[in-house]
Each structure stands twice: as C-alpha cells, then as structure tokens.
Amino acid sequence: MNVQQALDLVYARLLGEHSLPVKIRTRQPLCKQEVEALFLAIDFLTAHYKDHELIPKTLASAFVDIYGSFSVSDEVVGEVEARWYEAIGIALQDKVYTLLE
C-alpha cells in the first residue's frame, strides 16, 4: 500500500457515496473485511504522517463526527450489530487521536 492508495481507501470508506456511514444509514450490512482494510489504511497513514506537522484537509474531514456516524440505536439494527458499529466508531475515534498526536 502507498500513501495515495491509503488515502483513497479512507476517503471511500468514510466519505464516499458507498461509505460505511452511508451503508449504516441505509441499513446495508457492513463487511468485516472493509472495516479491517480501513483500519490498516489509517494505521499506515498514521505511520506516514507521524513526523509531519500537517495532514491533508480531506483526511482530517473524514473523521469529523466519526463516532456519531457509527452510533446507531439497537432498536434500528439489533443489539449485537449496534454494539459492533459502536466499537468501530470508538476504534476510529482512537485512531484519529493517534493520527493527530
């Protein structure tokens, strides 16, 4: 994976028209592999930007209200799925904190 591929993956998974938040809102199932690929891309970018003072604005914007995008009532999707979505949101929030350190 290179920087552009990682950025493209993060944008697609968090901002694109078929992003994970859009899938949640439209009640489409999430694929565990999509989430894992997103986490790997974020980890790659975190390592890449570790010694940089700035990161691309679009990358930063992908994480605006990230937890809220994955916070879903268990009445809407079921308790197990709602907990999984919340865990994804928390993990993403933690990853962005690390990215921005």
PDB file of N, CA and C in Angstrom:
ATOM      1  N   MET A   1       0.857  -1.173   0.000  1.00  0.00           N
ATOM      2  CA  MET A   1       0.000   0.000   0.000  1.00  0.00           C
ATOM      3  C   MET A   1       0.901   1.233   0.000  1.00  0.00           C
ATOM      4  N   ASN A   2       0.504   2.234  -0.791  1.00  0.00           N
ATOM      5  CA  ASN A   2       1.217   3.507  -0.751  1.00  0.00           C
ATOM      6  C   ASN A   2       0.286   4.581  -0.185  1.00  0.00           C
ATOM      7  N   VAL A   3       0.813   5.780  -0.009  1.00  0.00           N
ATOM      8  CA  VAL A   3       0.043   6.850   0.638  1.00  0.00           C
ATOM      9  C   VAL A   3      -1.243   7.147  -0.129  1.00  0.00           C
ATOM     10  N   GLN A   4      -1.158   7.260  -1.444  1.00  0.00           N
ATOM     11  CA  GLN A   4      -2.355   7.601  -2.220  1.00  0.00           C
ATOM     12  C   GLN A   4      -3.405   6.503  -2.131  1.00  0.00           C
ATOM     13  N   GLN A   5      -2.984   5.256  -2.168  1.00  0.00           N
ATOM     14  CA  GLN A   5      -3.935   4.148  -2.035  1.00  0.00           C
ATOM     15  C   GLN A   5      -4.604   4.181  -0.668  1.00  0.00           C
ATOM     16  N   ALA A   6      -3.832   4.456   0.377  1.00  0.00           N
ATOM     17  CA  ALA A   6      -4.395   4.519   1.724  1.00  0.00           C
ATOM     18  C   ALA A   6      -5.377   5.682   1.839  1.00  0.00           C
ATOM     19  N   LEU A   7      -5.010   6.843   1.305  1.00  0.00           N
ATOM     20  CA  LEU A   7      -5.920   7.998   1.330  1.00  0.00           C
ATOM     21  C   LEU A   7      -7.202   7.683   0.573  1.00  0.00           C
ATOM     22  N   ASP A   8      -7.074   7.096  -0.610  1.00  0.00           N
ATOM     23  CA  ASP A   8      -8.254   6.753  -1.410  1.00  0.00           C
ATOM     24  C   ASP A   8      -9.169   5.786  -0.657  1.00  0.00           C
ATOM     25  N   LEU A   9      -8.579   4.820   0.024  1.00  0.00           N
ATOM     26  CA  LEU A   9      -9.372   3.851   0.775  1.00  0.00           C
ATOM     27  C   LEU A   9     -10.108   4.527   1.929  1.00  0.00           C
ATOM     28  N   VAL A  10      -9.421   5.394   2.671  1.00  0.00           N
ATOM     29  CA  VAL A  10     -10.070   6.107   3.781  1.00  0.00           C
ATOM     30  C   VAL A  10     -11.202   6.983   3.251  1.00  0.00           C
ATOM     31  N   TYR A  11     -10.942   7.706   2.174  1.00  0.00           N
ATOM     32  CA  TYR A  11     -11.994   8.552   1.599  1.00  0.00           C
ATOM     33  C   TYR A  11     -13.195   7.716   1.171  1.00  0.00           C
ATOM     34  N   ALA A  12     -12.934   6.615   0.496  1.00  0.00           N
ATOM     35  CA  ALA A  12     -14.033   5.759   0.023  1.00  0.00           C
ATOM     36  C   ALA A  12     -14.831   5.183   1.182  1.00  0.00           C
ATOM     37  N   ARG A  13     -14.146   4.720   2.221  1.00  0.00           N
ATOM     38  CA  ARG A  13     -14.826   4.065   3.339  1.00  0.00           C
ATOM     39  C   ARG A  13     -15.526   5.033   4.293  1.00  0.00           C
ATOM     40  N   LEU A  14     -15.039   6.290   4.345  1.00  0.00           N
ATOM     41  CA  LEU A  14     -15.635   7.233   5.300  1.00  0.00           C
ATOM     42  C   LEU A  14     -16.376   8.402   4.661  1.00  0.00           C
ATOM     43  N   LEU A  15     -16.076   8.742   3.398  1.00  0.00           N
ATOM     44  CA  LEU A  15     -16.703   9.909   2.777  1.00  0.00           C
ATOM     45  C   LEU A  15     -17.448   9.607   1.480  1.00  0.00           C
ATOM     46  N   GLY A  16     -17.168   8.484   0.865  1.00  0.00           N
ATOM     47  CA  GLY A  16     -17.743   8.175  -0.448  1.00  0.00           C
ATOM     48  C   GLY A  16     -19.228   7.858  -0.406  1.00  0.00           C
ATOM     49  N   GLU A  17     -19.799   7.773  -1.591  1.00  0.00           N
ATOM     50  CA  GLU A  17     -21.238   7.507  -1.672  1.00  0.00           C
ATOM     51  C   GLU A  17     -21.601   6.094  -1.237  1.00  0.00           C
ATOM     52  N   HIS A  18     -20.615   5.207  -1.163  1.00  0.00           N
ATOM     53  CA  HIS A  18     -20.838   3.844  -0.671  1.00  0.00           C
ATOM     54  C   HIS A  18     -20.041   3.606   0.603  1.00  0.00           C
ATOM     55  N   SER A  19     -19.826   4.673   1.363  1.00  0.00           N
ATOM     56  CA  SER A  19     -19.027   4.609   2.587  1.00  0.00           C
ATOM     57  C   SER A  19     -19.730   3.795   3.671  1.00  0.00           C
ATOM     58  N   LEU A  20     -18.972   3.451   4.690  1.00  0.00           N
ATOM     59  CA  LEU A  20     -19.555   2.704   5.810  1.00  0.00           C
ATOM     60  C   LEU A  20     -20.681   3.483   6.489  1.00  0.00           C
ATOM     61  N   PRO A  21     -20.501   4.802   6.769  1.00  0.00           N
ATOM     62  CA  PRO A  21     -21.628   5.533   7.370  1.00  0.00           C
ATOM     63  C   PRO A  21     -22.891   5.548   6.494  1.00  0.00           C
ATOM     64  N   VAL A  22     -22.710   5.624   5.185  1.00  0.00           N
ATOM     65  CA  VAL A  22     -23.873   5.593   4.282  1.00  0.00           C
ATOM     66  C   VAL A  22     -24.539   4.227   4.347  1.00  0.00           C
ATOM     67  N   LYS A  23     -23.732   3.178   4.371  1.00  0.00           N
ATOM     68  CA  LYS A  23     -24.306   1.833   4.473  1.00  0.00           C
ATOM     69  C   LYS A  23     -25.099   1.671   5.770  1.00  0.00           C
ATOM     70  N   ILE A  24     -24.579   2.211   6.848  1.00  0.00           N
ATOM     71  CA  ILE A  24     -25.297   2.119   8.124  1.00  0.00           C
ATOM     72  C   ILE A  24     -26.631   2.856   8.035  1.00  0.00           C
ATOM     73  N   ARG A  25     -26.585   4.085   7.498  1.00  0.00           N
ATOM     74  CA  ARG A  25     -27.821   4.882   7.387  1.00  0.00           C
ATOM     75  C   ARG A  25     -28.857   4.235   6.479  1.00  0.00           C
ATOM     76  N   THR A  26     -28.388   3.531   5.448  1.00  0.00           N
ATOM     77  CA  THR A  26     -29.318   2.906   4.506  1.00  0.00           C
ATOM     78  C   THR A  26     -29.565   1.433   4.833  1.00  0.00           C
ATOM     79  N   ARG A  27     -29.091   1.030   6.018  1.00  0.00           N
ATOM     80  CA  ARG A  27     -29.309  -0.316   6.561  1.00  0.00           C
ATOM     81  C   ARG A  27     -28.776  -1.435   5.674  1.00  0.00           C
ATOM     82  N   GLN A  28     -27.623  -1.160   5.066  1.00  0.00           N
ATOM     83  CA  GLN A  28     -26.918  -2.193   4.320  1.00  0.00           C
ATOM     84  C   GLN A  28     -25.892  -2.821   5.259  1.00  0.00           C
ATOM     85  N   PRO A  29     -25.638  -4.091   5.136  1.00  0.00           N
ATOM     86  CA  PRO A  29     -24.680  -4.730   6.045  1.00  0.00           C
ATOM     87  C   PRO A  29     -23.252  -4.264   5.774  1.00  0.00           C
ATOM     88  N   LEU A  30     -22.471  -4.185   6.843  1.00  0.00           N
ATOM     89  CA  LEU A  30     -21.051  -3.882   6.712  1.00  0.00           C
ATOM     90  C   LEU A  30     -20.282  -5.187   6.595  1.00  0.00           C
ATOM     91  N   CYS A  31     -19.200  -5.128   5.878  1.00  0.00           N
ATOM     92  CA  CYS A  31     -18.329  -6.279   5.698  1.00  0.00           C
ATOM     93  C   CYS A  31     -17.112  -6.109   6.618  1.00  0.00           C
ATOM     94  N   LYS A  32     -16.826  -7.138   7.393  1.00  0.00           N
ATOM     95  CA  LYS A  32     -15.704  -7.084   8.331  1.00  0.00           C
ATOM     96  C   LYS A  32     -14.396  -6.755   7.606  1.00  0.00           C
ATOM     97  N   GLN A  33     -14.224  -7.255   6.394  1.00  0.00           N
ATOM     98  CA  GLN A  33     -13.005  -7.007   5.630  1.00  0.00           C
ATOM     99  C   GLN A  33     -12.872  -5.532   5.245  1.00  0.00           C
ATOM    100  N   GLU A  34     -14.006  -4.868   4.968  1.00  0.00           N
ATOM    101  CA  GLU A  34     -13.976  -3.429   4.667  1.00  0.00           C
ATOM    102  C   GLU A  34     -13.466  -2.643   5.868  1.00  0.00           C
ATOM    103  N   VAL A  35     -13.949  -3.006   7.034  1.00  0.00           N
ATOM    104  CA  VAL A  35     -13.551  -2.329   8.269  1.00  0.00           C
ATOM    105  C   VAL A  35     -12.079  -2.577   8.548  1.00  0.00           C
ATOM    106  N   GLU A  36     -11.639  -3.812   8.398  1.00  0.00           N
ATOM    107  CA  GLU A  36     -10.233  -4.142   8.642  1.00  0.00           C
ATOM    108  C   GLU A  36      -9.319  -3.411   7.672  1.00  0.00           C
ATOM    109  N   ALA A  37      -9.710  -3.322   6.402  1.00  0.00           N
ATOM    110  CA  ALA A  37      -8.913  -2.602   5.403  1.00  0.00           C
ATOM    111  C   ALA A  37      -8.831  -1.115   5.756  1.00  0.00           C
ATOM    112  N   LEU A  38      -9.939  -0.565   6.232  1.00  0.00           N
ATOM    113  CA  LEU A  38      -9.944   0.835   6.662  1.00  0.00           C
ATOM    114  C   LEU A  38      -8.983   1.046   7.816  1.00  0.00           C
ATOM    115  N   PHE A  39      -9.033   0.182   8.813  1.00  0.00           N
ATOM    116  CA  PHE A  39      -8.129   0.293   9.963  1.00  0.00           C
ATOM    117  C   PHE A  39      -6.663   0.200   9.520  1.00  0.00           C
ATOM    118  N   LEU A  40      -6.360  -0.716   8.608  1.00  0.00           N
ATOM    119  CA  LEU A  40      -4.984  -0.855   8.112  1.00  0.00           C
ATOM    120  C   LEU A  40      -4.525   0.404   7.384  1.00  0.00           C
ATOM    121  N   ALA A  41      -5.409   0.976   6.572  1.00  0.00           N
ATOM    122  CA  ALA A  41      -5.068   2.202   5.842  1.00  0.00           C
ATOM    123  C   ALA A  41      -4.811   3.361   6.813  1.00  0.00           C
ATOM    124  N   ILE A  42      -5.637   3.480   7.839  1.00  0.00           N
ATOM    125  CA  ILE A  42      -5.450   4.544   8.827  1.00  0.00           C
ATOM    126  C   ILE A  42      -4.141   4.331   9.580  1.00  0.00           C
ATOM    127  N   ASP A  43      -3.850   3.103   9.948  1.00  0.00           N
ATOM    128  CA  ASP A  43      -2.585   2.809  10.636  1.00  0.00           C
ATOM    129  C   ASP A  43      -1.392   3.150   9.737  1.00  0.00           C
ATOM    130  N   PHE A  44      -1.495   2.829   8.454  1.00  0.00           N
ATOM    131  CA  PHE A  44      -0.440   3.161   7.501  1.00  0.00           C
ATOM    132  C   PHE A  44      -0.242   4.674   7.433  1.00  0.00           C
ATOM    133  N   LEU A  45      -1.346   5.410   7.321  1.00  0.00           N
ATOM    134  CA  LEU A  45      -1.258   6.873   7.230  1.00  0.00           C
ATOM    135  C   LEU A  45      -0.745   7.488   8.535  1.00  0.00           C
ATOM    136  N   THR A  46      -1.107   6.902   9.649  1.00  0.00           N
ATOM    137  CA  THR A  46      -0.610   7.380  10.942  1.00  0.00           C
ATOM    138  C   THR A  46       0.912   7.265  10.978  1.00  0.00           C
ATOM    139  N   ALA A  47       1.435   6.142  10.535  1.00  0.00           N
ATOM    140  CA  ALA A  47       2.893   5.961  10.495  1.00  0.00           C
ATOM    141  C   ALA A  47       3.525   6.930   9.501  1.00  0.00           C
ATOM    142  N   HIS A  48       2.887   7.121   8.349  1.00  0.00           N
ATOM    143  CA  HIS A  48       3.425   8.022   7.322  1.00  0.00           C
ATOM    144  C   HIS A  48       3.471   9.472   7.808  1.00  0.00           C
ATOM    145  N   TYR A  49       2.414   9.932   8.437  1.00  0.00           N
ATOM    146  CA  TYR A  49       2.322  11.342   8.843  1.00  0.00           C
ATOM    147  C   TYR A  49       2.883  11.599  10.243  1.00  0.00           C
ATOM    148  N   LYS A  50       3.473  10.599  10.852  1.00  0.00           N
ATOM    149  CA  LYS A  50       3.988  10.717  12.223  1.00  0.00           C
ATOM    150  C   LYS A  50       4.898  11.931  12.418  1.00  0.00           C
ATOM    151  N   ASP A  51       5.781  12.161  11.490  1.00  0.00           N
ATOM    152  CA  ASP A  51       6.743  13.257  11.620  1.00  0.00           C
ATOM    153  C   ASP A  51       6.356  14.497  10.817  1.00  0.00           C
ATOM    154  N   HIS A  52       5.136  14.544  10.330  1.00  0.00           N
ATOM    155  CA  HIS A  52       4.644  15.717   9.590  1.00  0.00           C
ATOM    156  C   HIS A  52       3.839  16.607  10.528  1.00  0.00           C
ATOM    157  N   GLU A  53       3.942  17.891  10.316  1.00  0.00           N
ATOM    158  CA  GLU A  53       3.132  18.816  11.118  1.00  0.00           C
ATOM    159  C   GLU A  53       1.704  18.885  10.621  1.00  0.00           C
ATOM    160  N   LEU A  54       1.502  18.617   9.338  1.00  0.00           N
ATOM    161  CA  LEU A  54       0.180  18.756   8.728  1.00  0.00           C
ATOM    162  C   LEU A  54      -0.243  17.454   8.062  1.00  0.00           C
ATOM    163  N   ILE A  55      -1.559  17.271   7.991  1.00  0.00           N
ATOM    164  CA  ILE A  55      -2.133  16.179   7.213  1.00  0.00           C
ATOM    165  C   ILE A  55      -3.122  16.810   6.233  1.00  0.00           C
ATOM    166  N   PRO A  56      -3.475  16.127   5.145  1.00  0.00           N
ATOM    167  CA  PRO A  56      -4.430  16.690   4.187  1.00  0.00           C
ATOM    168  C   PRO A  56      -5.776  17.018   4.852  1.00  0.00           C
ATOM    169  N   LYS A  57      -6.360  18.131   4.438  1.00  0.00           N
ATOM    170  CA  LYS A  57      -7.652  18.548   4.992  1.00  0.00           C
ATOM    171  C   LYS A  57      -8.727  17.487   4.797  1.00  0.00           C
ATOM    172  N   THR A  58      -8.728  16.862   3.631  1.00  0.00           N
ATOM    173  CA  THR A  58      -9.759  15.858   3.363  1.00  0.00           C
ATOM    174  C   THR A  58      -9.619  14.675   4.300  1.00  0.00           C
ATOM    175  N   LEU A  59      -8.386  14.315   4.638  1.00  0.00           N
ATOM    176  CA  LEU A  59      -8.184  13.225   5.598  1.00  0.00           C
ATOM    177  C   LEU A  59      -8.743  13.619   6.957  1.00  0.00           C
ATOM    178  N   ALA A  60      -8.460  14.825   7.388  1.00  0.00           N
ATOM    179  CA  ALA A  60      -8.996  15.300   8.666  1.00  0.00           C
ATOM    180  C   ALA A  60     -10.522  15.352   8.627  1.00  0.00           C
ATOM    181  N   SER A  61     -11.074  15.807   7.512  1.00  0.00           N
ATOM    182  CA  SER A  61     -12.538  15.930   7.422  1.00  0.00           C
ATOM    183  C   SER A  61     -13.228  14.571   7.451  1.00  0.00           C
ATOM    184  N   ALA A  62     -12.523  13.514   7.074  1.00  0.00           N
ATOM    185  CA  ALA A  62     -13.119  12.177   7.099  1.00  0.00           C
ATOM    186  C   ALA A  62     -13.481  11.749   8.515  1.00  0.00           C
ATOM    187  N   PHE A  63     -12.856  12.383   9.500  1.00  0.00           N
ATOM    188  CA  PHE A  63     -13.057  11.973  10.888  1.00  0.00           C
ATOM    189  C   PHE A  63     -13.968  12.911  11.688  1.00  0.00           C
ATOM    190  N   VAL A  64     -14.531  13.914  11.028  1.00  0.00           N
ATOM    191  CA  VAL A  64     -15.450  14.812  11.717  1.00  0.00           C
ATOM    192  C   VAL A  64     -16.688  14.016  12.126  1.00  0.00           C
ATOM    193  N   ASP A  65     -17.041  14.068  13.393  1.00  0.00           N
ATOM    194  CA  ASP A  65     -18.190  13.358  13.952  1.00  0.00           C
ATOM    195  C   ASP A  65     -18.159  11.857  13.636  1.00  0.00           C
ATOM    196  N   ILE A  66     -16.962  11.283  13.677  1.00  0.00           N
ATOM    197  CA  ILE A  66     -16.823   9.874  13.311  1.00  0.00           C
ATOM    198  C   ILE A  66     -17.592   8.963  14.253  1.00  0.00           C
ATOM    199  N   TYR A  67     -17.547   9.241  15.537  1.00  0.00           N
ATOM    200  CA  TYR A  67     -18.271   8.387  16.477  1.00  0.00           C
ATOM    201  C   TYR A  67     -19.771   8.433  16.191  1.00  0.00           C
ATOM    202  N   GLY A  68     -20.289   9.616  15.942  1.00  0.00           N
ATOM    203  CA  GLY A  68     -21.718   9.773  15.659  1.00  0.00           C
ATOM    204  C   GLY A  68     -22.167   9.006  14.422  1.00  0.00           C
ATOM    205  N   SER A  69     -21.270   8.872  13.464  1.00  0.00           N
ATOM    206  CA  SER A  69     -21.597   8.140  12.240  1.00  0.00           C
ATOM    207  C   SER A  69     -21.792   6.651  12.484  1.00  0.00           C
ATOM    208  N   PHE A  70     -21.247   6.156  13.598  1.00  0.00           N
ATOM    209  CA  PHE A  70     -21.334   4.733  13.901  1.00  0.00           C
ATOM    210  C   PHE A  70     -22.181   4.448  15.134  1.00  0.00           C
ATOM    211  N   SER A  71     -22.826   5.460  15.641  1.00  0.00           N
ATOM    212  CA  SER A  71     -23.687   5.296  16.811  1.00  0.00           C
ATOM    213  C   SER A  71     -25.120   5.097  16.329  1.00  0.00           C
ATOM    214  N   VAL A  72     -25.598   3.866  16.484  1.00  0.00           N
ATOM    215  CA  VAL A  72     -26.913   3.502  15.967  1.00  0.00           C
ATOM    216  C   VAL A  72     -27.708   2.832  17.080  1.00  0.00           C
ATOM    217  N   SER A  73     -28.960   3.158  17.164  1.00  0.00           N
ATOM    218  CA  SER A  73     -29.829   2.551  18.165  1.00  0.00           C
ATOM    219  C   SER A  73     -29.979   1.062  17.903  1.00  0.00           C
ATOM    220  N   ASP A  74     -29.948   0.290  18.990  1.00  0.00           N
ATOM    221  CA  ASP A  74     -30.136  -1.157  18.819  1.00  0.00           C
ATOM    222  C   ASP A  74     -31.561  -1.492  18.413  1.00  0.00           C
ATOM    223  N   GLU A  75     -32.465  -0.524  18.533  1.00  0.00           N
ATOM    224  CA  GLU A  75     -33.831  -0.741  18.065  1.00  0.00           C
ATOM    225  C   GLU A  75     -33.894  -0.723  16.541  1.00  0.00           C
ATOM    226  N   VAL A  76     -32.909  -0.084  15.927  1.00  0.00           N
ATOM    227  CA  VAL A  76     -32.882   0.042  14.473  1.00  0.00           C
ATOM    228  C   VAL A  76     -32.211  -1.165  13.817  1.00  0.00           C
ATOM    229  N   VAL A  77     -31.073  -1.604  14.385  1.00  0.00           N
ATOM    230  CA  VAL A  77     -30.298  -2.652  13.729  1.00  0.00           C
ATOM    231  C   VAL A  77     -30.110  -3.915  14.560  1.00  0.00           C
ATOM    232  N   GLY A  78     -30.538  -3.923  15.753  1.00  0.00           N
ATOM    233  CA  GLY A  78     -30.325  -5.067  16.633  1.00  0.00           C
ATOM    234  C   GLY A  78     -29.160  -4.793  17.568  1.00  0.00           C
ATOM    235  N   GLU A  79     -29.216  -5.398  18.731  1.00  0.00           N
ATOM    236  CA  GLU A  79     -28.247  -5.104  19.792  1.00  0.00           C
ATOM    237  C   GLU A  79     -26.814  -5.478  19.425  1.00  0.00           C
ATOM    238  N   VAL A  80     -26.615  -6.637  18.867  1.00  0.00           N
ATOM    239  CA  VAL A  80     -25.262  -7.099  18.540  1.00  0.00           C
ATOM    240  C   VAL A  80     -24.635  -6.202  17.469  1.00  0.00           C
ATOM    241  N   GLU A  81     -25.391  -5.926  16.431  1.00  0.00           N
ATOM    242  CA  GLU A  81     -24.895  -5.081  15.346  1.00  0.00           C
ATOM    243  C   GLU A  81     -24.643  -3.660  15.832  1.00  0.00           C
ATOM    244  N   ALA A  82     -25.530  -3.124  16.665  1.00  0.00           N
ATOM    245  CA  ALA A  82     -25.355  -1.770  17.207  1.00  0.00           C
ATOM    246  C   ALA A  82     -24.075  -1.683  18.038  1.00  0.00           C
ATOM    247  N   ARG A  83     -23.793  -2.723  18.819  1.00  0.00           N
ATOM    248  CA  ARG A  83     -22.556  -2.745  19.624  1.00  0.00           C
ATOM    249  C   ARG A  83     -21.319  -2.813  18.727  1.00  0.00           C
ATOM    250  N   TRP A  84     -21.419  -3.584  17.636  1.00  0.00           N
ATOM    251  CA  TRP A  84     -20.292  -3.687  16.707  1.00  0.00           C
ATOM    252  C   TRP A  84     -20.034  -2.333  16.047  1.00  0.00           C
ATOM    253  N   TYR A  85     -21.096  -1.656  15.597  1.00  0.00           N
ATOM    254  CA  TYR A  85     -20.943  -0.339  14.985  1.00  0.00           C
ATOM    255  C   TYR A  85     -20.323   0.641  15.980  1.00  0.00           C
ATOM    256  N   GLU A  86     -20.790   0.603  17.214  1.00  0.00           N
ATOM    257  CA  GLU A  86     -20.245   1.498  18.232  1.00  0.00           C
ATOM    258  C   GLU A  86     -18.764   1.199  18.473  1.00  0.00           C
ATOM    259  N   ALA A  87     -18.393  -0.065  18.493  1.00  0.00           N
ATOM    260  CA  ALA A  87     -16.986  -0.443  18.674  1.00  0.00           C
ATOM    261  C   ALA A  87     -16.129   0.076  17.514  1.00  0.00           C
ATOM    262  N   ILE A  88     -16.667   0.038  16.312  1.00  0.00           N
ATOM    263  CA  ILE A  88     -15.955   0.584  15.156  1.00  0.00           C
ATOM    264  C   ILE A  88     -15.760   2.084  15.339  1.00  0.00           C
ATOM    265  N   GLY A  89     -16.824   2.786  15.733  1.00  0.00           N
ATOM    266  CA  GLY A  89     -16.739   4.229  15.952  1.00  0.00           C
ATOM    267  C   GLY A  89     -15.716   4.590  17.010  1.00  0.00           C
ATOM    268  N   ILE A  90     -15.689   3.850  18.093  1.00  0.00           N
ATOM    269  CA  ILE A  90     -14.723   4.101  19.168  1.00  0.00           C
ATOM    270  C   ILE A  90     -13.301   3.847  18.659  1.00  0.00           C
ATOM    271  N   ALA A  91     -13.112   2.747  17.939  1.00  0.00           N
ATOM    272  CA  ALA A  91     -11.785   2.430  17.401  1.00  0.00           C
ATOM    273  C   ALA A  91     -11.318   3.509  16.428  1.00  0.00           C
ATOM    274  N   LEU A  92     -12.229   3.991  15.578  1.00  0.00           N
ATOM    275  CA  LEU A  92     -11.870   5.053  14.643  1.00  0.00           C
ATOM    276  C   LEU A  92     -11.516   6.342  15.386  1.00  0.00           C
ATOM    277  N   GLN A  93     -12.270   6.649  16.412  1.00  0.00           N
ATOM    278  CA  GLN A  93     -12.001   7.832  17.217  1.00  0.00           C
ATOM    279  C   GLN A  93     -10.611   7.721  17.857  1.00  0.00           C
ATOM    280  N   ASP A  94     -10.281   6.568  18.380  1.00  0.00           N
ATOM    281  CA  ASP A  94      -8.956   6.352  18.962  1.00  0.00           C
ATOM    282  C   ASP A  94      -7.863   6.480  17.904  1.00  0.00           C
ATOM    283  N   LYS A  95      -8.112   5.945  16.718  1.00  0.00           N
ATOM    284  CA  LYS A  95      -7.116   6.014  15.657  1.00  0.00           C
ATOM    285  C   LYS A  95      -6.883   7.453  15.206  1.00  0.00           C
ATOM    286  N   VAL A  96      -7.923   8.246  15.147  1.00  0.00           N
ATOM    287  CA  VAL A  96      -7.731   9.634  14.725  1.00  0.00           C
ATOM    288  C   VAL A  96      -6.977  10.431  15.791  1.00  0.00           C
ATOM    289  N   TYR A  97      -7.212  10.134  17.053  1.00  0.00           N
ATOM    290  CA  TYR A  97      -6.430  10.776  18.113  1.00  0.00           C
ATOM    291  C   TYR A  97      -4.948  10.470  17.940  1.00  0.00           C
ATOM    292  N   THR A  98      -4.633   9.215  17.633  1.00  0.00           N
ATOM    293  CA  THR A  98      -3.247   8.819  17.415  1.00  0.00           C
ATOM    294  C   THR A  98      -2.686   9.508  16.166  1.00  0.00           C
ATOM    295  N   LEU A  99      -3.480   9.568  15.115  1.00  0.00           N
ATOM    296  CA  LEU A  99      -3.061  10.236  13.874  1.00  0.00           C
ATOM    297  C   LEU A  99      -2.724  11.703  14.113  1.00  0.00           C
ATOM    298  N   LEU A 100      -3.508  12.363  14.941  1.00  0.00           N
ATOM    299  CA  LEU A 100      -3.343  13.808  15.156  1.00  0.00           C
ATOM    300  C   LEU A 100      -2.363  14.170  16.263  1.00  0.00           C
ATOM    301  N   GLU A 101      -1.818  13.177  16.953  1.00  0.00           N
ATOM    302  CA  GLU A 101      -0.878  13.475  18.039  1.00  0.00           C
ATOM    303  C   GLU A 101       0.348  14.182  17.524  1.00  0.00           C
TER     304      GLU A 101
END
